[in-house]
PDB file of C-alpha atoms in Angstrom:
ATOM      1  CA  UNK U   1     -13.844  18.359 -29.976  1.00 45.00           C
ATOM      2  CA  UNK U   2     -11.692  15.281 -29.527  1.00 47.00           C
ATOM      3  CA  UNK U   3     -10.221  16.608 -26.277  1.00 48.00           C
ATOM      4  CA  UNK U   4     -13.727  17.363 -24.950  1.00 47.00           C
ATOM      5  CA  UNK U   5     -14.800  13.772 -25.641  1.00 45.00           C
ATOM      6  CA  UNK U   6     -11.736  12.517 -23.798  1.00 44.00           C
ATOM      7  CA  UNK U   7     -12.604  14.700 -20.786  1.00 44.00           C
ATOM      8  CA  UNK U   8     -16.127  13.262 -20.696  1.00 51.00           C
ATOM      9  CA  UNK U   9     -14.789   9.709 -20.718  1.00 50.00           C
ATOM     10  CA  UNK U  10     -12.255  10.515 -18.011  1.00 80.00           C
ATOM     11  CA  UNK U  11     -14.921  11.318 -15.394  1.00 92.00           C
ATOM     12  CA  UNK U  12     -14.740   8.583 -12.717  1.00 93.00           C
ATOM     13  CA  UNK U  13     -18.236   7.074 -12.467  1.00 93.00           C
ATOM     14  CA  UNK U  14     -19.385   5.893  -9.033  1.00 93.00           C
ATOM     15  CA  UNK U  15     -19.642   2.071  -9.150  1.00 88.00           C
ATOM     16  CA  UNK U  16     -20.515   1.408  -5.519  1.00 84.00           C
ATOM     17  CA  UNK U  17     -16.919   1.227  -4.267  1.00 82.00           C
ATOM     18  CA  UNK U  18     -16.819   4.560  -2.451  1.00 87.00           C
ATOM     19  CA  UNK U  19     -13.184   4.722  -1.279  1.00 84.00           C
ATOM     20  CA  UNK U  20     -11.827   4.068  -4.767  1.00 87.00           C
ATOM     21  CA  UNK U  21     -14.248   6.489  -6.417  1.00 93.00           C
ATOM     22  CA  UNK U  22     -13.575   9.148  -3.777  1.00 92.00           C
ATOM     23  CA  UNK U  23      -9.849   9.031  -4.504  1.00 93.00           C
ATOM     24  CA  UNK U  24     -10.300   9.154  -8.305  1.00 94.00           C
ATOM     25  CA  UNK U  25     -12.929  11.894  -8.199  1.00 95.00           C
ATOM     26  CA  UNK U  26     -10.955  14.080  -5.822  1.00 94.00           C
ATOM     27  CA  UNK U  27      -7.921  13.793  -8.077  1.00 94.00           C
ATOM     28  CA  UNK U  28     -10.068  14.602 -11.113  1.00 95.00           C
ATOM     29  CA  UNK U  29     -11.572  17.701  -9.483  1.00 95.00           C
ATOM     30  CA  UNK U  30      -8.131  18.881  -8.335  1.00 94.00           C
ATOM     31  CA  UNK U  31      -6.851  18.582 -11.897  1.00 93.00           C
ATOM     32  CA  UNK U  32      -9.704  20.902 -12.973  1.00 93.00           C
ATOM     33  CA  UNK U  33      -8.923  23.294 -10.072  1.00 93.00           C
ATOM     34  CA  UNK U  34     -12.435  22.844  -8.658  1.00 94.00           C
ATOM     35  CA  UNK U  35     -11.532  20.912  -5.522  1.00 95.00           C
ATOM     36  CA  UNK U  36     -11.477  23.942  -3.228  1.00 94.00           C
ATOM     37  CA  UNK U  37     -15.143  24.832  -3.843  1.00 95.00           C
ATOM     38  CA  UNK U  38     -16.158  21.160  -3.435  1.00 95.00           C
ATOM     39  CA  UNK U  39     -14.297  20.591  -0.160  1.00 93.00           C
ATOM     40  CA  UNK U  40     -14.633  24.045   1.414  1.00 93.00           C
ATOM     41  CA  UNK U  41     -17.783  25.381  -0.179  1.00 92.00           C
ATOM     42  CA  UNK U  42     -18.428  29.003  -1.085  1.00 90.00           C
ATOM     43  CA  UNK U  43     -18.381  31.665   1.602  1.00 83.00           C
ATOM     44  CA  UNK U  44     -20.535  34.639   0.683  1.00 79.00           C
ATOM     45  CA  UNK U  45     -20.100  37.957   2.464  1.00 75.00           C
ATOM     46  CA  UNK U  46     -22.918  38.873   4.836  1.00 73.00           C
ATOM     47  CA  UNK U  47     -23.331  42.337   3.321  1.00 71.00           C
ATOM     48  CA  UNK U  48     -23.343  42.350  -0.472  1.00 69.00           C
ATOM     49  CA  UNK U  49     -23.654  46.123  -0.535  1.00 68.00           C
ATOM     50  CA  UNK U  50     -20.126  46.645   0.799  1.00 79.00           C
ATOM     51  CA  UNK U  51     -18.476  44.277  -1.731  1.00 81.00           C
ATOM     52  CA  UNK U  52     -15.910  45.696  -4.081  1.00 86.00           C
ATOM     53  CA  UNK U  53     -16.004  44.919  -7.778  1.00 88.00           C
ATOM     54  CA  UNK U  54     -13.016  42.619  -7.358  1.00 89.00           C
ATOM     55  CA  UNK U  55     -14.798  40.693  -4.613  1.00 87.00           C
ATOM     56  CA  UNK U  56     -17.932  40.345  -6.786  1.00 88.00           C
ATOM     57  CA  UNK U  57     -15.820  39.049  -9.656  1.00 91.00           C
ATOM     58  CA  UNK U  58     -14.089  36.596  -7.338  1.00 90.00           C
ATOM     59  CA  UNK U  59     -17.440  35.370  -5.974  1.00 91.00           C
ATOM     60  CA  UNK U  60     -18.895  34.963  -9.465  1.00 92.00           C
ATOM     61  CA  UNK U  61     -15.817  32.947 -10.392  1.00 93.00           C
ATOM     62  CA  UNK U  62     -16.356  30.705  -7.354  1.00 93.00           C
ATOM     63  CA  UNK U  63     -19.992  30.075  -8.310  1.00 94.00           C
ATOM     64  CA  UNK U  64     -18.987  29.260 -11.876  1.00 95.00           C
ATOM     65  CA  UNK U  65     -16.426  26.740 -10.606  1.00 95.00           C
ATOM     66  CA  UNK U  66     -19.043  25.258  -8.302  1.00 95.00           C
ATOM     67  CA  UNK U  67     -21.475  24.945 -11.226  1.00 95.00           C
ATOM     68  CA  UNK U  68     -18.868  23.103 -13.316  1.00 95.00           C
ATOM     69  CA  UNK U  69     -17.932  20.836 -10.389  1.00 95.00           C
ATOM     70  CA  UNK U  70     -21.634  19.995  -9.913  1.00 95.00           C
ATOM     71  CA  UNK U  71     -21.868  19.155 -13.598  1.00 95.00           C
ATOM     72  CA  UNK U  72     -19.035  16.649 -13.253  1.00 95.00           C
ATOM     73  CA  UNK U  73     -20.609  15.118 -10.135  1.00 96.00           C
ATOM     74  CA  UNK U  74     -23.970  14.797 -11.908  1.00 95.00           C
ATOM     75  CA  UNK U  75     -22.237  12.869 -14.676  1.00 94.00           C
ATOM     76  CA  UNK U  76     -20.253  10.708 -12.237  1.00 94.00           C
ATOM     77  CA  UNK U  77     -23.208   9.685 -10.031  1.00 95.00           C
ATOM     78  CA  UNK U  78     -26.069   7.478 -11.190  1.00 93.00           C
ATOM     79  CA  UNK U  79     -29.492   9.130 -11.491  1.00 92.00           C
ATOM     80  CA  UNK U  80     -31.056   6.726  -8.975  1.00 92.00           C
ATOM     81  CA  UNK U  81     -28.553   7.980  -6.359  1.00 92.00           C
ATOM     82  CA  UNK U  82     -28.896  11.637  -7.339  1.00 91.00           C
ATOM     83  CA  UNK U  83     -32.642  11.382  -6.780  1.00 92.00           C
ATOM     84  CA  UNK U  84     -32.001  10.490  -3.128  1.00 91.00           C
ATOM     85  CA  UNK U  85     -29.881  13.622  -2.566  1.00 89.00           C
ATOM     86  CA  UNK U  86     -32.315  16.143  -1.113  1.00 85.00           C
ATOM     87  CA  UNK U  87     -30.072  19.209  -1.353  1.00 86.00           C
ATOM     88  CA  UNK U  88     -28.111  19.715  -4.569  1.00 88.00           C
ATOM     89  CA  UNK U  89     -27.527  23.459  -4.150  1.00 90.00           C
ATOM     90  CA  UNK U  90     -23.748  23.197  -4.236  1.00 94.00           C
ATOM     91  CA  UNK U  91     -21.119  20.638  -5.166  1.00 95.00           C
ATOM     92  CA  UNK U  92     -20.153  20.489  -1.470  1.00 95.00           C
ATOM     93  CA  UNK U  93     -23.692  19.396  -0.522  1.00 94.00           C
ATOM     94  CA  UNK U  94     -23.515  16.552  -3.045  1.00 95.00           C
ATOM     95  CA  UNK U  95     -19.985  15.542  -1.983  1.00 95.00           C
ATOM     96  CA  UNK U  96     -20.856  15.546   1.735  1.00 92.00           C
ATOM     97  CA  UNK U  97     -23.981  13.464   1.087  1.00 92.00           C
ATOM     98  CA  UNK U  98     -21.978  10.821  -0.793  1.00 92.00           C
ATOM     99  CA  UNK U  99     -19.408  10.679   1.994  1.00 90.00           C
ATOM    100  CA  UNK U 100     -22.016  10.325   4.736  1.00 88.00           C
ATOM    101  CA  UNK U 101     -24.058   7.692   2.879  1.00 87.00           C
ATOM    102  CA  UNK U 102     -21.334   5.520   1.390  1.00 87.00           C
ATOM    103  CA  UNK U 103     -18.172   5.844   3.478  1.00 81.00           C
ATOM    104  CA  UNK U 104     -19.763   3.999   6.421  1.00 73.00           C
ATOM    105  CA  UNK U 105     -21.009   1.204   4.206  1.00 72.00           C
ATOM    106  CA  UNK U 106     -17.569   1.021   2.579  1.00 71.00           C
ATOM    107  CA  UNK U 107     -16.012   0.417   6.001  1.00 77.00           C
ATOM    108  CA  UNK U 108     -18.554  -2.330   6.727  1.00 79.00           C
ATOM    109  CA  UNK U 109     -17.791  -3.885   3.330  1.00 78.00           C
ATOM    110  CA  UNK U 110     -14.076  -3.937   4.111  1.00 82.00           C
ATOM    111  CA  UNK U 111     -14.764  -5.733   7.395  1.00 86.00           C
ATOM    112  CA  UNK U 112     -17.014  -8.276   5.660  1.00 87.00           C
ATOM    113  CA  UNK U 113     -14.408  -8.816   2.962  1.00 90.00           C
ATOM    114  CA  UNK U 114     -11.708  -9.423   5.551  1.00 91.00           C
ATOM    115  CA  UNK U 115     -13.889 -12.027   7.277  1.00 93.00           C
ATOM    116  CA  UNK U 116     -14.576 -13.753   3.935  1.00 93.00           C
ATOM    117  CA  UNK U 117     -10.867 -13.780   3.055  1.00 94.00           C
ATOM    118  CA  UNK U 118     -10.101 -15.475   6.370  1.00 95.00           C
ATOM    119  CA  UNK U 119     -12.836 -18.044   5.706  1.00 95.00           C
ATOM    120  CA  UNK U 120     -11.433 -18.653   2.222  1.00 95.00           C
ATOM    121  CA  UNK U 121      -7.857 -19.097   3.473  1.00 95.00           C
ATOM    122  CA  UNK U 122      -8.797 -21.530   6.267  1.00 95.00           C
ATOM    123  CA  UNK U 123     -11.213 -23.603   4.169  1.00 95.00           C
ATOM    124  CA  UNK U 124     -10.206 -27.268   3.891  1.00 96.00           C
ATOM    125  CA  UNK U 125     -11.857 -30.194   2.124  1.00 95.00           C
ATOM    126  CA  UNK U 126     -13.432 -32.533   4.701  1.00 94.00           C
ATOM    127  CA  UNK U 127     -12.950 -36.294   4.649  1.00 90.00           C
ATOM    128  CA  UNK U 128     -15.775 -37.852   2.643  1.00 89.00           C
ATOM    129  CA  UNK U 129     -16.756 -34.529   1.037  1.00 93.00           C
ATOM    130  CA  UNK U 130     -17.370 -34.717  -2.713  1.00 93.00           C
ATOM    131  CA  UNK U 131     -15.494 -32.653  -5.288  1.00 94.00           C
ATOM    132  CA  UNK U 132     -18.757 -30.988  -6.399  1.00 95.00           C
ATOM    133  CA  UNK U 133     -19.629 -29.938  -2.826  1.00 95.00           C
ATOM    134  CA  UNK U 134     -16.133 -28.627  -2.077  1.00 96.00           C
ATOM    135  CA  UNK U 135     -15.946 -26.595  -5.279  1.00 96.00           C
ATOM    136  CA  UNK U 136     -19.444 -25.201  -4.644  1.00 95.00           C
ATOM    137  CA  UNK U 137     -18.492 -24.132  -1.129  1.00 95.00           C
ATOM    138  CA  UNK U 138     -15.225 -22.549  -2.288  1.00 96.00           C
ATOM    139  CA  UNK U 139     -16.861 -20.617  -5.145  1.00 95.00           C
ATOM    140  CA  UNK U 140     -19.745 -19.450  -2.937  1.00 94.00           C
ATOM    141  CA  UNK U 141     -17.218 -17.746  -0.627  1.00 95.00           C
ATOM    142  CA  UNK U 142     -15.244 -16.361  -3.585  1.00 94.00           C
ATOM    143  CA  UNK U 143     -18.376 -14.913  -5.242  1.00 92.00           C
ATOM    144  CA  UNK U 144     -19.272 -13.115  -1.996  1.00 90.00           C
ATOM    145  CA  UNK U 145     -15.717 -11.733  -1.878  1.00 91.00           C
ATOM    146  CA  UNK U 146     -16.010 -10.447  -5.441  1.00 88.00           C
ATOM    147  CA  UNK U 147     -19.340  -8.773  -4.660  1.00 81.00           C
ATOM    148  CA  UNK U 148     -17.450  -6.864  -1.944  1.00 78.00           C
ATOM    149  CA  UNK U 149     -14.812  -5.746  -4.441  1.00 78.00           C
ATOM    150  CA  UNK U 150     -12.206  -8.499  -4.169  1.00 88.00           C
ATOM    151  CA  UNK U 151      -9.995  -8.931  -7.265  1.00 88.00           C
ATOM    152  CA  UNK U 152      -8.640 -12.425  -6.581  1.00 90.00           C
ATOM    153  CA  UNK U 153      -7.645 -14.124  -9.834  1.00 92.00           C
ATOM    154  CA  UNK U 154      -8.660 -17.645 -10.828  1.00 93.00           C
ATOM    155  CA  UNK U 155      -5.087 -18.961 -10.504  1.00 93.00           C
ATOM    156  CA  UNK U 156      -5.182 -18.143  -6.760  1.00 94.00           C
ATOM    157  CA  UNK U 157      -8.403 -20.147  -6.406  1.00 95.00           C
ATOM    158  CA  UNK U 158      -6.884 -23.087  -8.313  1.00 95.00           C
ATOM    159  CA  UNK U 159      -3.801 -23.054  -6.062  1.00 94.00           C
ATOM    160  CA  UNK U 160      -5.987 -22.807  -2.949  1.00 95.00           C
ATOM    161  CA  UNK U 161      -8.079 -25.834  -3.969  1.00 95.00           C
ATOM    162  CA  UNK U 162      -5.014 -27.926  -4.825  1.00 95.00           C
ATOM    163  CA  UNK U 163      -3.381 -27.315  -1.441  1.00 94.00           C
ATOM    164  CA  UNK U 164      -6.549 -27.923   0.595  1.00 95.00           C
ATOM    165  CA  UNK U 165      -7.601 -31.325  -0.769  1.00 94.00           C
ATOM    166  CA  UNK U 166      -7.793 -34.378   1.503  1.00 93.00           C
ATOM    167  CA  UNK U 167      -4.721 -36.685   1.637  1.00 92.00           C
ATOM    168  CA  UNK U 168      -6.570 -39.171  -0.608  1.00 88.00           C
ATOM    169  CA  UNK U 169      -5.943 -36.745  -3.494  1.00 90.00           C
ATOM    170  CA  UNK U 170      -2.223 -36.145  -2.821  1.00 91.00           C
ATOM    171  CA  UNK U 171      -1.076 -38.270  -5.764  1.00 90.00           C
ATOM    172  CA  UNK U 172      -3.649 -36.645  -8.081  1.00 89.00           C
ATOM    173  CA  UNK U 173      -2.637 -33.122  -7.001  1.00 91.00           C
ATOM    174  CA  UNK U 174       1.045 -33.887  -7.720  1.00 92.00           C
ATOM    175  CA  UNK U 175       0.081 -35.320 -11.091  1.00 90.00           C
ATOM    176  CA  UNK U 176      -1.975 -32.229 -12.026  1.00 90.00           C
ATOM    177  CA  UNK U 177       0.790 -29.846 -10.913  1.00 90.00           C
ATOM    178  CA  UNK U 178       3.366 -31.722 -13.005  1.00 90.00           C
ATOM    179  CA  UNK U 179       1.244 -32.078 -16.136  1.00 86.00           C
ATOM    180  CA  UNK U 180      -0.401 -28.618 -16.245  1.00 83.00           C
ATOM    181  CA  UNK U 181       0.709 -25.003 -16.227  1.00 87.00           C
ATOM    182  CA  UNK U 182      -1.211 -23.882 -13.128  1.00 89.00           C
ATOM    183  CA  UNK U 183      -1.340 -20.272 -14.418  1.00 89.00           C
ATOM    184  CA  UNK U 184      -3.281 -21.517 -17.455  1.00 89.00           C
ATOM    185  CA  UNK U 185      -5.456 -24.100 -15.663  1.00 92.00           C
ATOM    186  CA  UNK U 186      -9.076 -22.933 -15.379  1.00 93.00           C
ATOM    187  CA  UNK U 187     -11.265 -23.723 -12.378  1.00 94.00           C
ATOM    188  CA  UNK U 188     -13.680 -25.721 -14.569  1.00 94.00           C
ATOM    189  CA  UNK U 189     -10.839 -27.809 -16.040  1.00 93.00           C
ATOM    190  CA  UNK U 190      -9.434 -28.501 -12.583  1.00 93.00           C
ATOM    191  CA  UNK U 191     -12.863 -29.604 -11.383  1.00 94.00           C
ATOM    192  CA  UNK U 192     -13.285 -31.904 -14.405  1.00 93.00           C
ATOM    193  CA  UNK U 193      -9.865 -33.518 -13.787  1.00 90.00           C
ATOM    194  CA  UNK U 194     -10.599 -34.098 -10.115  1.00 93.00           C
ATOM    195  CA  UNK U 195     -14.063 -35.501 -10.871  1.00 93.00           C
ATOM    196  CA  UNK U 196     -12.506 -38.117 -13.182  1.00 91.00           C
ATOM    197  CA  UNK U 197     -10.142 -39.208 -10.405  1.00 89.00           C
ATOM    198  CA  UNK U 198     -12.938 -39.131  -7.820  1.00 90.00           C
ATOM    199  CA  UNK U 199     -15.018 -41.506  -9.956  1.00 91.00           C
ATOM    200  CA  UNK U 200     -11.994 -43.832 -10.222  1.00 87.00           C
ATOM    201  CA  UNK U 201     -11.532 -43.717  -6.438  1.00 82.00           C
ATOM    202  CA  UNK U 202     -15.198 -44.486  -5.833  1.00 82.00           C
ATOM    203  CA  UNK U 203     -15.200 -47.330  -8.348  1.00 86.00           C
ATOM    204  CA  UNK U 204     -12.023 -48.785  -6.858  1.00 80.00           C
ATOM    205  CA  UNK U 205     -13.488 -48.515  -3.367  1.00 78.00           C
ATOM    206  CA  UNK U 206     -16.678 -50.311  -4.441  1.00 84.00           C
ATOM    207  CA  UNK U 207     -14.663 -53.093  -6.063  1.00 83.00           C
ATOM    208  CA  UNK U 208     -12.508 -53.473  -2.939  1.00 82.00           C
ATOM    209  CA  UNK U 209     -15.581 -53.614  -0.727  1.00 83.00           C
ATOM    210  CA  UNK U 210     -17.228 -56.154  -3.037  1.00 81.00           C
ATOM    211  CA  UNK U 211     -14.044 -58.271  -3.033  1.00 86.00           C
ATOM    212  CA  UNK U 212     -13.798 -58.047   0.739  1.00 84.00           C
ATOM    213  CA  UNK U 213     -17.456 -59.067   1.139  1.00 81.00           C
ATOM    214  CA  UNK U 214     -16.993 -61.936  -1.332  1.00 81.00           C
ATOM    215  CA  UNK U 215     -13.869 -63.172   0.475  1.00 83.00           C
ATOM    216  CA  UNK U 216     -15.588 -63.002   3.853  1.00 78.00           C
ATOM    217  CA  UNK U 217     -18.587 -64.954   2.493  1.00 78.00           C
ATOM    218  CA  UNK U 218     -16.281 -67.573   0.958  1.00 71.00           C
ATOM    219  CA  UNK U 219     -14.351 -68.004   4.204  1.00 78.00           C
ATOM    220  CA  UNK U 220     -17.567 -68.196   6.210  1.00 72.00           C
ATOM    221  CA  UNK U 221     -18.949 -70.877   3.861  1.00 75.00           C
ATOM    222  CA  UNK U 222     -15.745 -72.957   4.097  1.00 70.00           C
ATOM    223  CA  UNK U 223     -15.830 -72.635   7.851  1.00 65.00           C
ATOM    224  CA  UNK U 224     -19.424 -73.914   8.000  1.00 63.00           C
ATOM    225  CA  UNK U 225     -18.539 -76.886   5.791  1.00 63.00           C
ATOM    226  CA  UNK U 226     -15.521 -77.714   7.911  1.00 59.00           C
ATOM    227  CA  UNK U 227     -17.561 -77.606  11.090  1.00 60.00           C
ATOM    228  CA  UNK U 228     -20.223 -79.802   9.460  1.00 55.00           C
ATOM    229  CA  UNK U 229     -17.734 -82.516   8.464  1.00 56.00           C
ATOM    230  CA  UNK U 230     -16.158 -82.410  11.844  1.00 52.00           C
ATOM    231  CA  UNK U 231     -19.533 -82.891  13.534  1.00 54.00           C
ATOM    232  CA  UNK U 232     -20.393 -85.774  11.155  1.00 51.00           C
ATOM    233  CA  UNK U 233     -17.176 -87.622  11.831  1.00 52.00           C
ATOM    234  CA  UNK U 234     -17.646 -87.211  15.531  1.00 50.00           C
ATOM    235  CA  UNK U 235     -21.118 -88.704  15.525  1.00 51.00           C
ATOM    236  CA  UNK U 236     -19.983 -91.720  13.344  1.00 50.00           C
ATOM    237  CA  UNK U 237     -17.135 -92.572  15.659  1.00 50.00           C
ATOM    238  CA  UNK U 238     -19.376 -92.225  18.675  1.00 49.00           C
ATOM    239  CA  UNK U 239     -22.051 -94.526  17.177  1.00 52.00           C
ATOM    240  CA  UNK U 240     -19.502 -97.176  16.140  1.00 53.00           C
ATOM    241  CA  UNK U 241     -17.943 -97.082  19.568  1.00 52.00           C
ATOM    242  CA  UNK U 242     -21.287 -97.650  21.237  1.00 54.00           C
ATOM    243  CA  UNK U 243     -22.080-100.536  18.861  1.00 53.00           C
ATOM    244  CA  UNK U 244     -18.725-102.256  19.546  1.00 51.00           C
ATOM    245  CA  UNK U 245     -19.208-101.864  23.303  1.00 52.00           C
ATOM    246  CA  UNK U 246     -22.702-103.397  23.101  1.00 51.00           C
ATOM    247  CA  UNK U 247     -21.431-106.475  21.162  1.00 52.00           C
ATOM    248  CA  UNK U 248     -18.632-107.041  23.665  1.00 50.00           C
ATOM    249  CA  UNK U 249     -21.093-107.057  26.542  1.00 51.00           C
ATOM    250  CA  UNK U 250     -23.115-109.789  24.833  1.00 51.00           C
TER     251      UNK U 250
END
């Protein structure tokens, strides 16, 4: 009873990733000695009347194996998929249907995954881009990759983000790498740390801009005053000069 339960649990269930399931299921059926009827099918003689008893026994054995193989396939494949299989006469019919329907889509998925991996590897944070936007973009690509079967671990994503930040974050990245075990650093924690530093950067930038504007205003005001005094002194000297010249003439 226990061994029967184990056998039931060992059946590889189709999870949408055809190539992986195909490999596991073929190996499973080979271990049960049913693979021949699944891959080759059953060849019945054209004239049953001329069959010997041994041939009849052999054929019955083939049909029994096919029945058991079908039973395993029924358990491995979801009902919603089984309902789309028009011909379920033999295990070979079911196997060929799965191959035709899902192997092509598996190839397309591999191509899409490769394109997403390239996009992920070449992704760089743009100058002026916020931490929130960069993390969102990175995780959007990663989630698409995972939908297509990618098994990239979080530590790889953390390392990717750290090495693709803008130069403004170089000091912060070094600080994080020195103070944290990268293998244990979660994506959320990394984002939180970088957000704290981003807020400091932004605050510092605002203060520097405010100081710069204040200094420029102060210098402009002093310049205006200086020009005003200079103009005043010029007019006074000019008026006194004219007055002196007028008295001399008289």
